[in-house]
Structure formats: C-alpha cells, structure tokens
Amino acid sequence: MCNLDGHYAADSVAAAIALGAMVAESSQESNGQGGALPLSASLRSTSKVLSSPGKGSDAISPSNLSKNFRADVLRENAEAVFAACDAAHGRWAKLLGVRALLHPKLRLQDFLSIYNITQEFITSTEKIGGRLGYSIRGTLQSQAKSFVDFQHESRMTKIRAVLDQETWVEVDVPDEFQAIVSSLFDSEAIVSGSKDNAESNMTQSYSNEGSQVGSVAQNEPTDSSSTTAVNAAQGKAEVIERKKSDAVTSSQSNNSNTKERGKNATQTLECGGVSYHMVNCGLILLKMLSEYIDMNHLLPALSLEVVHRVVEILKFFNTRTCQLVLGAGAMQVSGLKSITSKHLALASQVISFIYAIIPELRQILFLKVPEPRKSLLLSEFDRVAQ
C-alpha cells in the first residue's frame, strides 16, 4: 500500500476504469444521434482523448487516481484507529462507572493509584488516536470530584461531632502534630516566588535519599503533560512527608531529656516562634488540614475544589467554637456546668493558632489554583482570618 505510485497494477486498473468510462460516454452519444458506432471507432476516439493533453486529462490520470486512493486509505485508517481508541475509552469508562460508589470511599493513596493509571491510559490512547477523549476525561474528573466531596463530608461530620463532645481541657501535643506544623513552614520555600531555586536546592538535599523524587519536582514547571504534573505533585508530597519524619526525629531527640524526667514530649504546639496550648478538637482540625494539603498536591486538577472545602471547614470551626464557648453552647451539648475563664483562654489559643497558619495554608493550597480564580478565593480566606 506504501508503493501505490509506482505499482503497475494500480496504474493499469486506473487506466482501465477511465477507458471504460470513456467507452460508455461515447456509446451513449452515438445512441443519442441515432446511429451506433463500431466498437473499434469508440476505442480509437477514447484512446485519443486519453493520449491528448486536452481538457481534464490531469483529473483522470492514473497517478492522480492513485494519490487520491492512497489519501482515502490513510484517512480511513486514521478513522479506524480513532474508533478503536474511542471504544477502549468507552470500555474503561464503564469499568469506572461500575465502581463509582466505591471509589469515593477509598483511601487517598488507593484512589490515587486508580486515578494515575487512568490518566496514563488516556494520555497514551490520545497520542495513538490523535484526538482528545472527552468522555473518559469527564468520567474521571467526575469521580475525582466525588472523592473530594465524600472525603470533605466525612471530615465535616467528624469535626462537628468532636466539637460537640469537646470539654475544652488542655491536652499534650504528640510529635506528629508538631511535625505537621514544621512541614507547613518548611514548604513555604516551595511555593514562594523563587520556586525554581527552592526546588533545585531541595533536589540537592535529597539526592542521596531519592534522586527520582527530586528530579521530578525540579522538572515539573517545564512539563505540561497531565501525567508529569501528577508525578511532580507526588514528588512534592513525598518531600513534605520526609520533612515531617525529619521533624519528628528532631523533636524526639530534642525532647529526650524531658522524657527522661518523666514529662510528656511537648505540652504546647510551636508555630512561628509562639507556643500554643491546644485542645483535642484543635489537633484533629490540624490533622484534617494536612490531609487536605495532601489531596491538593496529589490531585492538582481539583485544587480549586479542595481550597473551597478548606475555607468551608475553617469557617465552620470558627463559628461553632464561638457558639460553644462564647455562646455557652457547650453547657448543653458536652455537659459543662459553666464556661470558665480557662475554657475561654483555651478556645482563644486554638483560634489564634489557626489564624497563625492561614498564610502558610494559603500559599501551599494556591499553588495549583488557576490564576483567574485566585482573587475570589483570597477574599474568602481573608474573611476567614477576620
């Protein structure tokens, strides 16, 4: 099929087709004039037309017919390849649809494995088929949004129950939560204006531990494919997790003398050089915020949805805390006999801590938000801070 231009059989077939057409036309003309020409005369007149360089001879030449035939075959082959890719997209989308109720309830890492495999499949088949798979992309985006919605609703239900059961008693702060705060402030360099320099430094500092993670994070701004963007987000999340573990190790070593004296690791939460006394609901909210950050990094296409959910849970926590402590609602829902000054002080400490980490939250979460939407979300964050 690739050598149609020089193939004698194709040329002879095309010439025969043209010759047959000329014979038919000449015979029709002779019948219309009332007399039938001999077949030899028809063939002679047809051969003259074919051999003469007159009008329309180029349009029916064997070479042009061969080129048109090749173009038709190539076009039909391209359509067949696209149809096969489209059918594969449809089958994959059906598999996702069967598990539509299960996927939102998965853990983040389990859902992410399905999400990444589907993204790689879409990217590969789109390159082969030459067209975008709008249907399967819509299915994947819909399930990812359902995952974020379900995770947010479950966290809203949990924080609501925790606040209603809160007795506003000071609790000790495990090292895990101090590590989360440390990771927030360590991540500030990644999302600052000098992001490229920060990522190159980060690559050097982690080259011995994981060169693959560092290289992905460094190349992420220059690669526009969806698969590379997801892998880069995974690299950033792994770096943050390593910083968390380093912070835990450092905190454990710094507090070894305190543990030897029989005291807890930490009684306050350090943030920006300030110590905050915490209650149970404040620590649980901090853990939830770190989980939202993980979703934001690993599902960058849904960053806008994640930011909206973070704003919603922060607003709810602030409003409900005021109702329970300042409005004395805790006396009805959690059985407190009275709201003391200590309760007020602890509630103030928790709210002050959340206020202190809002700038870091905003910088990290806005990394993947589209530029036209940032101004509206910034105003929402500012209202939460007020």
Short mmCIF file of C-alpha atoms in Angstrom, two decimals:
data_model
loop_
_atom_site.label_atom_id
_atom_site.label_comp_id
_atom_site.label_asym_id
_atom_site.label_seq_id
_atom_site.Cartn_x
_atom_site.Cartn_y
_atom_site.Cartn_z
CA MET A 1 0.00 0.00 0.00
CA CYS A 2 3.00 2.26 0.59
CA ASN A 3 4.21 1.97 -3.09
CA LEU A 4 0.97 2.73 -4.90
CA ASP A 5 2.55 5.48 -7.05
CA GLY A 6 4.92 3.10 -8.82
CA HIS A 7 2.81 -0.04 -8.92
CA TYR A 8 1.97 -1.10 -12.47
CA ALA A 9 -1.15 -2.97 -11.45
CA ALA A 10 -2.67 0.08 -9.83
CA ASP A 11 -1.91 2.21 -12.89
CA SER A 12 -3.43 -0.31 -15.27
CA VAL A 13 -6.55 -0.64 -13.13
CA ALA A 14 -6.98 3.12 -13.07
CA ALA A 15 -6.48 3.34 -16.83
CA ALA A 16 -8.99 0.59 -17.41
CA ILE A 17 -11.56 2.37 -15.27
CA ALA A 18 -11.04 5.60 -17.20
CA LEU A 19 -11.19 3.75 -20.51
CA GLY A 20 -14.44 2.07 -19.58
CA ALA A 21 -15.98 5.38 -18.64
CA MET A 22 -14.98 6.92 -21.98
CA VAL A 23 -16.41 3.99 -23.92
CA ALA A 24 -19.70 4.29 -22.09
CA GLU A 25 -19.92 8.01 -22.77
CA SER A 26 -19.12 7.66 -26.46
CA SER A 27 -21.66 4.87 -26.87
CA GLN A 28 -24.35 6.98 -25.20
CA GLU A 29 -23.57 9.90 -27.52
CA SER A 30 -23.78 7.69 -30.61
CA ASN A 31 -27.12 6.24 -29.47
CA GLY A 32 -28.44 9.73 -28.98
CA GLN A 33 -27.53 10.60 -32.57
CA GLY A 34 -29.46 7.63 -33.85
CA GLY A 35 -26.54 5.59 -35.10
CA ALA A 36 -24.24 3.14 -33.38
CA LEU A 37 -20.51 3.45 -33.96
CA PRO A 38 -18.41 0.34 -34.20
CA LEU A 39 -16.56 -0.68 -31.04
CA SER A 40 -13.21 -0.08 -32.73
CA ALA A 41 -14.21 3.51 -33.52
CA SER A 42 -15.23 4.07 -29.93
CA LEU A 43 -11.96 2.69 -28.66
CA ARG A 44 -9.97 4.84 -31.09
CA SER A 45 -11.78 8.00 -30.02
CA THR A 46 -11.34 7.11 -26.38
CA SER A 47 -7.63 6.45 -26.78
CA LYS A 48 -7.23 9.82 -28.48
CA VAL A 49 -8.89 11.54 -25.55
CA LEU A 50 -6.66 9.71 -23.08
CA SER A 51 -3.48 10.36 -25.04
CA SER A 52 -4.16 14.01 -25.90
CA PRO A 53 -3.09 16.64 -23.31
CA GLY A 54 -6.51 18.34 -23.60
CA LYS A 55 -9.03 19.41 -21.03
CA GLY A 56 -9.49 17.31 -17.92
CA SER A 57 -6.77 14.79 -18.74
CA ASP A 58 -4.92 15.52 -15.45
CA ALA A 59 -8.03 14.88 -13.36
CA ILE A 60 -8.37 11.29 -14.59
CA SER A 61 -4.69 10.39 -14.96
CA PRO A 62 -3.57 7.16 -13.26
CA SER A 63 -1.12 8.96 -10.96
CA ASN A 64 -3.82 11.30 -9.61
CA LEU A 65 -6.22 8.42 -9.13
CA SER A 66 -3.51 6.54 -7.25
CA LYS A 67 -2.82 9.53 -4.96
CA ASN A 68 -6.49 10.01 -4.22
CA PHE A 69 -6.86 6.32 -3.46
CA ARG A 70 -3.90 6.45 -1.05
CA ALA A 71 -5.31 9.52 0.71
CA ASP A 72 -8.65 7.78 1.13
CA VAL A 73 -6.98 4.71 2.61
CA LEU A 74 -4.91 6.79 5.04
CA ARG A 75 -7.98 8.73 6.11
CA GLU A 76 -9.97 5.56 6.66
CA ASN A 77 -7.10 4.02 8.63
CA ALA A 78 -6.91 7.10 10.88
CA GLU A 79 -10.65 6.92 11.48
CA ALA A 80 -10.38 3.23 12.32
CA VAL A 81 -7.58 3.87 14.85
CA PHE A 82 -9.57 6.65 16.47
CA ALA A 83 -12.67 4.45 16.61
CA ALA A 84 -10.64 1.72 18.34
CA CYS A 85 -9.28 4.21 20.90
CA ASP A 86 -12.75 5.62 21.44
CA ALA A 87 -14.12 2.12 22.03
CA ALA A 88 -11.33 1.47 24.54
CA HIS A 89 -12.22 4.72 26.31
CA GLY A 90 -15.83 3.59 26.49
CA ARG A 91 -14.93 0.22 27.99
CA TRP A 92 -12.63 1.84 30.55
CA ALA A 93 -15.30 4.39 31.46
CA LYS A 94 -17.76 1.53 32.04
CA LEU A 95 -15.31 -0.10 34.45
CA LEU A 96 -15.02 3.18 36.34
CA GLY A 97 -18.80 3.54 36.33
CA VAL A 98 -19.31 0.13 37.92
CA ARG A 99 -17.10 1.22 40.84
CA ALA A 100 -18.48 4.76 41.03
CA LEU A 101 -19.97 4.25 44.51
CA LEU A 102 -16.83 2.60 45.87
CA HIS A 103 -14.12 4.97 44.66
CA PRO A 104 -15.07 7.99 46.84
CA LYS A 105 -14.74 5.84 49.97
CA LEU A 106 -11.19 4.71 49.22
CA ARG A 107 -8.13 5.99 50.99
CA LEU A 108 -6.26 8.74 49.18
CA GLN A 109 -3.39 6.51 48.05
CA ASP A 110 -5.76 3.79 46.80
CA PHE A 111 -7.84 6.25 44.80
CA LEU A 112 -4.68 7.91 43.51
CA SER A 113 -3.42 4.63 42.04
CA ILE A 114 -6.64 4.28 40.01
CA TYR A 115 -6.53 7.95 39.03
CA ASN A 116 -2.92 7.79 37.82
CA ILE A 117 -3.40 4.56 35.84
CA THR A 118 -6.43 6.07 34.10
CA GLN A 119 -4.54 9.27 33.32
CA GLU A 120 -1.68 7.30 31.76
CA PHE A 121 -4.15 5.25 29.70
CA ILE A 122 -5.91 8.40 28.46
CA THR A 123 -2.65 10.09 27.53
CA SER A 124 -1.35 7.06 25.62
CA THR A 125 -4.55 6.43 23.65
CA GLU A 126 -4.94 10.11 22.80
CA LYS A 127 -1.46 10.10 21.27
CA ILE A 128 -2.30 7.00 19.24
CA GLY A 129 -5.77 8.13 18.16
CA GLY A 130 -4.82 11.75 17.55
CA ARG A 131 -7.90 13.16 19.30
CA LEU A 132 -8.91 14.00 22.86
CA GLY A 133 -11.05 11.55 24.80
CA TYR A 134 -13.58 13.97 26.23
CA SER A 135 -15.93 11.28 27.52
CA ILE A 136 -13.46 9.35 29.66
CA ARG A 137 -11.84 12.56 30.88
CA GLY A 138 -15.23 13.75 32.06
CA THR A 139 -15.87 10.44 33.84
CA LEU A 140 -12.51 10.57 35.63
CA GLN A 141 -12.96 14.21 36.62
CA SER A 142 -16.45 13.48 37.93
CA GLN A 143 -15.22 10.61 40.09
CA ALA A 144 -12.32 12.66 41.41
CA LYS A 145 -14.73 15.42 42.41
CA SER A 146 -16.98 12.84 44.08
CA PHE A 147 -13.95 11.60 46.00
CA VAL A 148 -13.14 15.10 47.27
CA ASP A 149 -16.79 15.73 48.16
CA PHE A 150 -17.13 12.47 50.11
CA GLN A 151 -13.86 12.99 51.97
CA HIS A 152 -14.90 16.53 52.87
CA GLU A 153 -18.34 15.48 54.09
CA SER A 154 -16.86 12.75 56.27
CA ARG A 155 -14.45 15.25 57.82
CA MET A 156 -17.20 17.80 58.37
CA THR A 157 -19.25 15.15 60.17
CA LYS A 158 -16.28 14.16 62.29
CA ILE A 159 -15.24 17.69 63.30
CA ARG A 160 -18.87 18.51 64.13
CA ALA A 161 -19.06 15.51 66.48
CA VAL A 162 -15.66 16.30 68.02
CA LEU A 163 -16.65 19.89 68.73
CA ASP A 164 -19.93 18.81 70.32
CA GLN A 165 -18.04 16.42 72.61
CA GLU A 166 -15.21 18.84 73.40
CA THR A 167 -14.75 19.58 77.11
CA TRP A 168 -12.16 22.33 76.46
CA VAL A 169 -9.44 20.74 78.53
CA GLU A 170 -5.78 21.19 77.62
CA VAL A 171 -4.10 18.15 76.05
CA ASP A 172 -0.48 17.25 75.35
CA VAL A 173 0.75 17.60 71.77
CA PRO A 174 2.20 14.43 70.16
CA ASP A 175 5.24 14.81 67.94
CA GLU A 176 3.16 14.01 64.85
CA PHE A 177 1.30 17.32 65.07
CA GLN A 178 4.44 19.35 65.65
CA ALA A 179 5.86 17.70 62.53
CA ILE A 180 2.80 18.81 60.54
CA VAL A 181 3.32 22.43 61.59
CA SER A 182 7.03 22.21 60.76
CA SER A 183 6.21 20.85 57.30
CA LEU A 184 3.86 23.78 56.65
CA PHE A 185 6.60 26.31 57.31
CA ASP A 186 9.26 24.25 55.51
CA SER A 187 7.01 24.12 52.42
CA GLU A 188 6.90 27.91 52.20
CA ALA A 189 10.06 27.98 50.07
CA ILE A 190 8.48 25.64 47.52
CA VAL A 191 5.56 27.95 46.78
CA SER A 192 7.37 31.29 47.02
CA GLY A 193 8.40 33.45 44.08
CA SER A 194 11.82 31.77 43.92
CA LYS A 195 10.24 28.34 43.47
CA ASP A 196 12.80 27.16 40.92
CA ASN A 197 15.76 27.82 43.21
CA ALA A 198 14.00 26.21 46.12
CA GLU A 199 13.26 23.10 44.10
CA SER A 200 16.86 22.83 42.87
CA ASN A 201 18.12 23.12 46.46
CA MET A 202 15.57 20.54 47.51
CA THR A 203 16.82 18.22 44.77
CA GLN A 204 20.39 18.52 46.03
CA SER A 205 19.45 17.96 49.66
CA TYR A 206 17.53 14.78 48.86
CA SER A 207 19.77 13.45 46.09
CA ASN A 208 21.21 10.70 48.29
CA GLU A 209 17.81 9.61 49.59
CA GLY A 210 15.68 9.76 46.45
CA SER A 211 17.05 11.21 43.22
CA GLN A 212 13.90 10.31 41.34
CA VAL A 213 11.67 12.41 43.60
CA GLY A 214 13.97 15.40 43.33
CA SER A 215 14.27 15.23 39.55
CA VAL A 216 10.51 15.07 39.10
CA ALA A 217 10.00 18.07 41.37
CA GLN A 218 12.65 20.05 39.51
CA ASN A 219 11.30 19.31 36.03
CA GLU A 220 7.64 19.83 36.89
CA PRO A 221 7.30 23.53 35.84
CA THR A 222 8.54 22.80 32.29
CA ASP A 223 6.40 19.74 31.53
CA SER A 224 2.81 20.36 30.51
CA SER A 225 1.51 16.77 30.34
CA SER A 226 -1.06 15.68 32.89
CA THR A 227 0.90 12.54 33.85
CA THR A 228 4.06 14.51 34.62
CA ALA A 229 2.05 17.03 36.65
CA VAL A 230 0.61 14.23 38.79
CA ASN A 231 4.06 12.67 39.27
CA ALA A 232 5.50 16.06 40.23
CA ALA A 233 2.75 16.53 42.80
CA GLN A 234 3.56 13.10 44.20
CA GLY A 235 7.21 14.10 44.45
CA LYS A 236 6.33 17.22 46.42
CA ALA A 237 4.11 15.24 48.74
CA GLU A 238 6.90 12.74 49.36
CA VAL A 239 9.30 15.58 50.15
CA ILE A 240 6.80 17.01 52.64
CA GLU A 241 6.38 13.58 54.23
CA ARG A 242 10.14 13.30 54.59
CA LYS A 243 10.27 16.69 56.21
CA LYS A 244 7.55 15.54 58.60
CA SER A 245 9.56 12.46 59.55
CA ASP A 246 12.71 14.56 59.95
CA ALA A 247 10.80 16.94 62.20
CA VAL A 248 9.57 14.02 64.30
CA THR A 249 13.10 12.68 64.67
CA SER A 250 14.43 16.12 65.60
CA SER A 251 11.61 16.68 68.06
CA GLN A 252 12.24 13.31 69.67
CA SER A 253 15.95 13.99 70.07
CA ASN A 254 15.38 17.49 71.42
CA ASN A 255 12.90 16.23 74.00
CA SER A 256 14.80 13.12 75.10
CA ASN A 257 15.92 14.81 78.31
CA THR A 258 12.35 15.86 79.05
CA LYS A 259 11.10 12.30 78.63
CA GLU A 260 13.82 11.04 80.93
CA ARG A 261 12.47 13.37 83.62
CA GLY A 262 9.04 11.71 83.24
CA LYS A 263 7.36 14.56 81.38
CA ASN A 264 5.47 14.42 78.05
CA ALA A 265 7.23 15.22 74.76
CA THR A 266 5.51 18.58 74.32
CA GLN A 267 2.83 20.39 76.25
CA THR A 268 2.42 23.17 73.68
CA LEU A 269 2.45 23.47 69.91
CA GLU A 270 5.23 25.66 68.49
CA CYS A 271 4.26 27.78 65.50
CA GLY A 272 6.28 30.72 64.23
CA GLY A 273 8.17 31.03 67.50
CA VAL A 274 4.97 31.13 69.58
CA SER A 275 3.74 28.35 71.88
CA TYR A 276 0.05 27.48 71.83
CA HIS A 277 -1.87 25.40 74.35
CA MET A 278 -4.15 23.00 72.48
CA VAL A 279 -7.36 21.07 73.00
CA ASN A 280 -8.43 17.87 71.25
CA CYS A 281 -10.55 19.50 68.53
CA GLY A 282 -7.67 21.81 67.52
CA LEU A 283 -5.31 18.88 66.96
CA ILE A 284 -7.90 16.97 64.96
CA LEU A 285 -8.52 20.01 62.75
CA LEU A 286 -4.76 20.34 62.16
CA LYS A 287 -4.60 16.71 61.07
CA MET A 288 -7.52 17.25 58.69
CA LEU A 289 -5.85 20.31 57.17
CA SER A 290 -2.73 18.25 56.44
CA GLU A 291 -4.94 15.70 54.66
CA TYR A 292 -6.50 18.46 52.54
CA ILE A 293 -2.99 19.59 51.62
CA ASP A 294 -2.16 16.04 50.51
CA MET A 295 -5.27 15.96 48.31
CA ASN A 296 -4.32 19.33 46.86
CA HIS A 297 -0.81 18.12 45.95
CA LEU A 298 -1.80 14.72 44.59
CA LEU A 299 -4.92 15.85 42.69
CA PRO A 300 -3.81 19.19 41.24
CA ALA A 301 -6.70 19.28 38.75
CA LEU A 302 -9.08 19.59 41.72
CA SER A 303 -7.11 22.20 43.63
CA LEU A 304 -9.93 24.72 43.31
CA GLU A 305 -12.40 22.28 44.87
CA VAL A 306 -10.01 21.48 47.72
CA VAL A 307 -9.48 25.15 48.54
CA HIS A 308 -13.24 25.73 48.73
CA ARG A 309 -13.56 22.80 51.14
CA VAL A 310 -10.75 24.11 53.36
CA VAL A 311 -12.41 27.52 53.55
CA GLU A 312 -15.70 25.85 54.47
CA ILE A 313 -14.27 23.74 57.30
CA LEU A 314 -12.33 26.70 58.72
CA LYS A 315 -15.48 28.84 58.72
CA PHE A 316 -17.45 26.08 60.42
CA PHE A 317 -14.78 25.51 63.09
CA ASN A 318 -14.58 29.21 63.93
CA THR A 319 -18.37 29.67 64.04
CA ARG A 320 -19.05 26.53 66.05
CA THR A 321 -16.29 27.31 68.56
CA CYS A 322 -17.81 30.73 69.20
CA GLN A 323 -21.24 29.16 69.67
CA LEU A 324 -19.97 26.54 72.13
CA VAL A 325 -17.70 28.75 74.24
CA LEU A 326 -18.79 32.36 73.90
CA GLY A 327 -22.43 31.36 73.45
CA ALA A 328 -22.22 28.78 76.25
CA GLY A 329 -23.48 26.05 73.92
CA ALA A 330 -21.00 23.59 75.44
CA MET A 331 -23.11 23.53 78.61
CA GLN A 332 -25.93 21.86 76.66
CA VAL A 333 -24.05 19.56 74.24
CA SER A 334 -20.99 18.47 76.25
CA GLY A 335 -22.32 18.71 79.80
CA LEU A 336 -20.13 21.52 81.14
CA LYS A 337 -21.50 23.07 84.31
CA SER A 338 -20.19 26.51 83.40
CA ILE A 339 -17.91 28.30 80.95
CA THR A 340 -14.83 29.36 82.91
CA SER A 341 -12.03 31.74 82.03
CA LYS A 342 -9.80 28.73 81.37
CA HIS A 343 -12.24 27.48 78.74
CA LEU A 344 -12.24 30.90 77.11
CA ALA A 345 -8.43 31.05 77.17
CA LEU A 346 -8.02 27.63 75.56
CA ALA A 347 -10.58 28.43 72.86
CA SER A 348 -8.71 31.67 72.18
CA GLN A 349 -5.40 29.77 71.92
CA VAL A 350 -6.82 27.32 69.37
CA ILE A 351 -8.37 30.07 67.23
CA SER A 352 -5.13 32.09 67.41
CA PHE A 353 -3.15 29.06 66.24
CA ILE A 354 -5.46 28.51 63.25
CA TYR A 355 -5.16 32.20 62.41
CA ALA A 356 -1.35 31.92 62.54
CA ILE A 357 -1.14 29.08 60.00
CA ILE A 358 -3.62 30.55 57.49
CA PRO A 359 -0.91 32.39 55.46
CA GLU A 360 1.07 29.15 55.04
CA LEU A 361 -2.09 27.24 54.15
CA ARG A 362 -2.98 29.83 51.55
CA GLN A 363 0.45 29.73 49.90
CA ILE A 364 0.53 25.94 49.68
CA LEU A 365 -3.06 25.45 48.53
CA PHE A 366 -2.94 28.21 45.90
CA LEU A 367 0.00 26.64 44.09
CA LYS A 368 -2.27 24.85 41.58
CA VAL A 369 -5.29 27.18 41.59
CA PRO A 370 -5.94 28.84 38.18
CA GLU A 371 -4.89 32.48 38.19
CA PRO A 372 -8.34 33.97 37.35
CA ARG A 373 -9.88 32.27 40.41
CA LYS A 374 -7.24 33.28 42.95
CA SER A 375 -8.60 36.74 43.69
CA LEU A 376 -12.02 35.40 44.73
CA LEU A 377 -10.51 32.69 46.93
CA LEU A 378 -8.10 35.17 48.51
CA SER A 379 -11.02 37.30 49.61
CA GLU A 380 -12.69 34.21 51.12
CA PHE A 381 -9.53 33.37 53.06
CA ASP A 382 -9.32 36.95 54.27
CA ARG A 383 -12.88 36.75 55.57
CA VAL A 384 -12.00 33.58 57.48
CA ALA A 385 -9.00 35.32 59.03
CA GLN A 386 -11.20 38.18 60.21
#
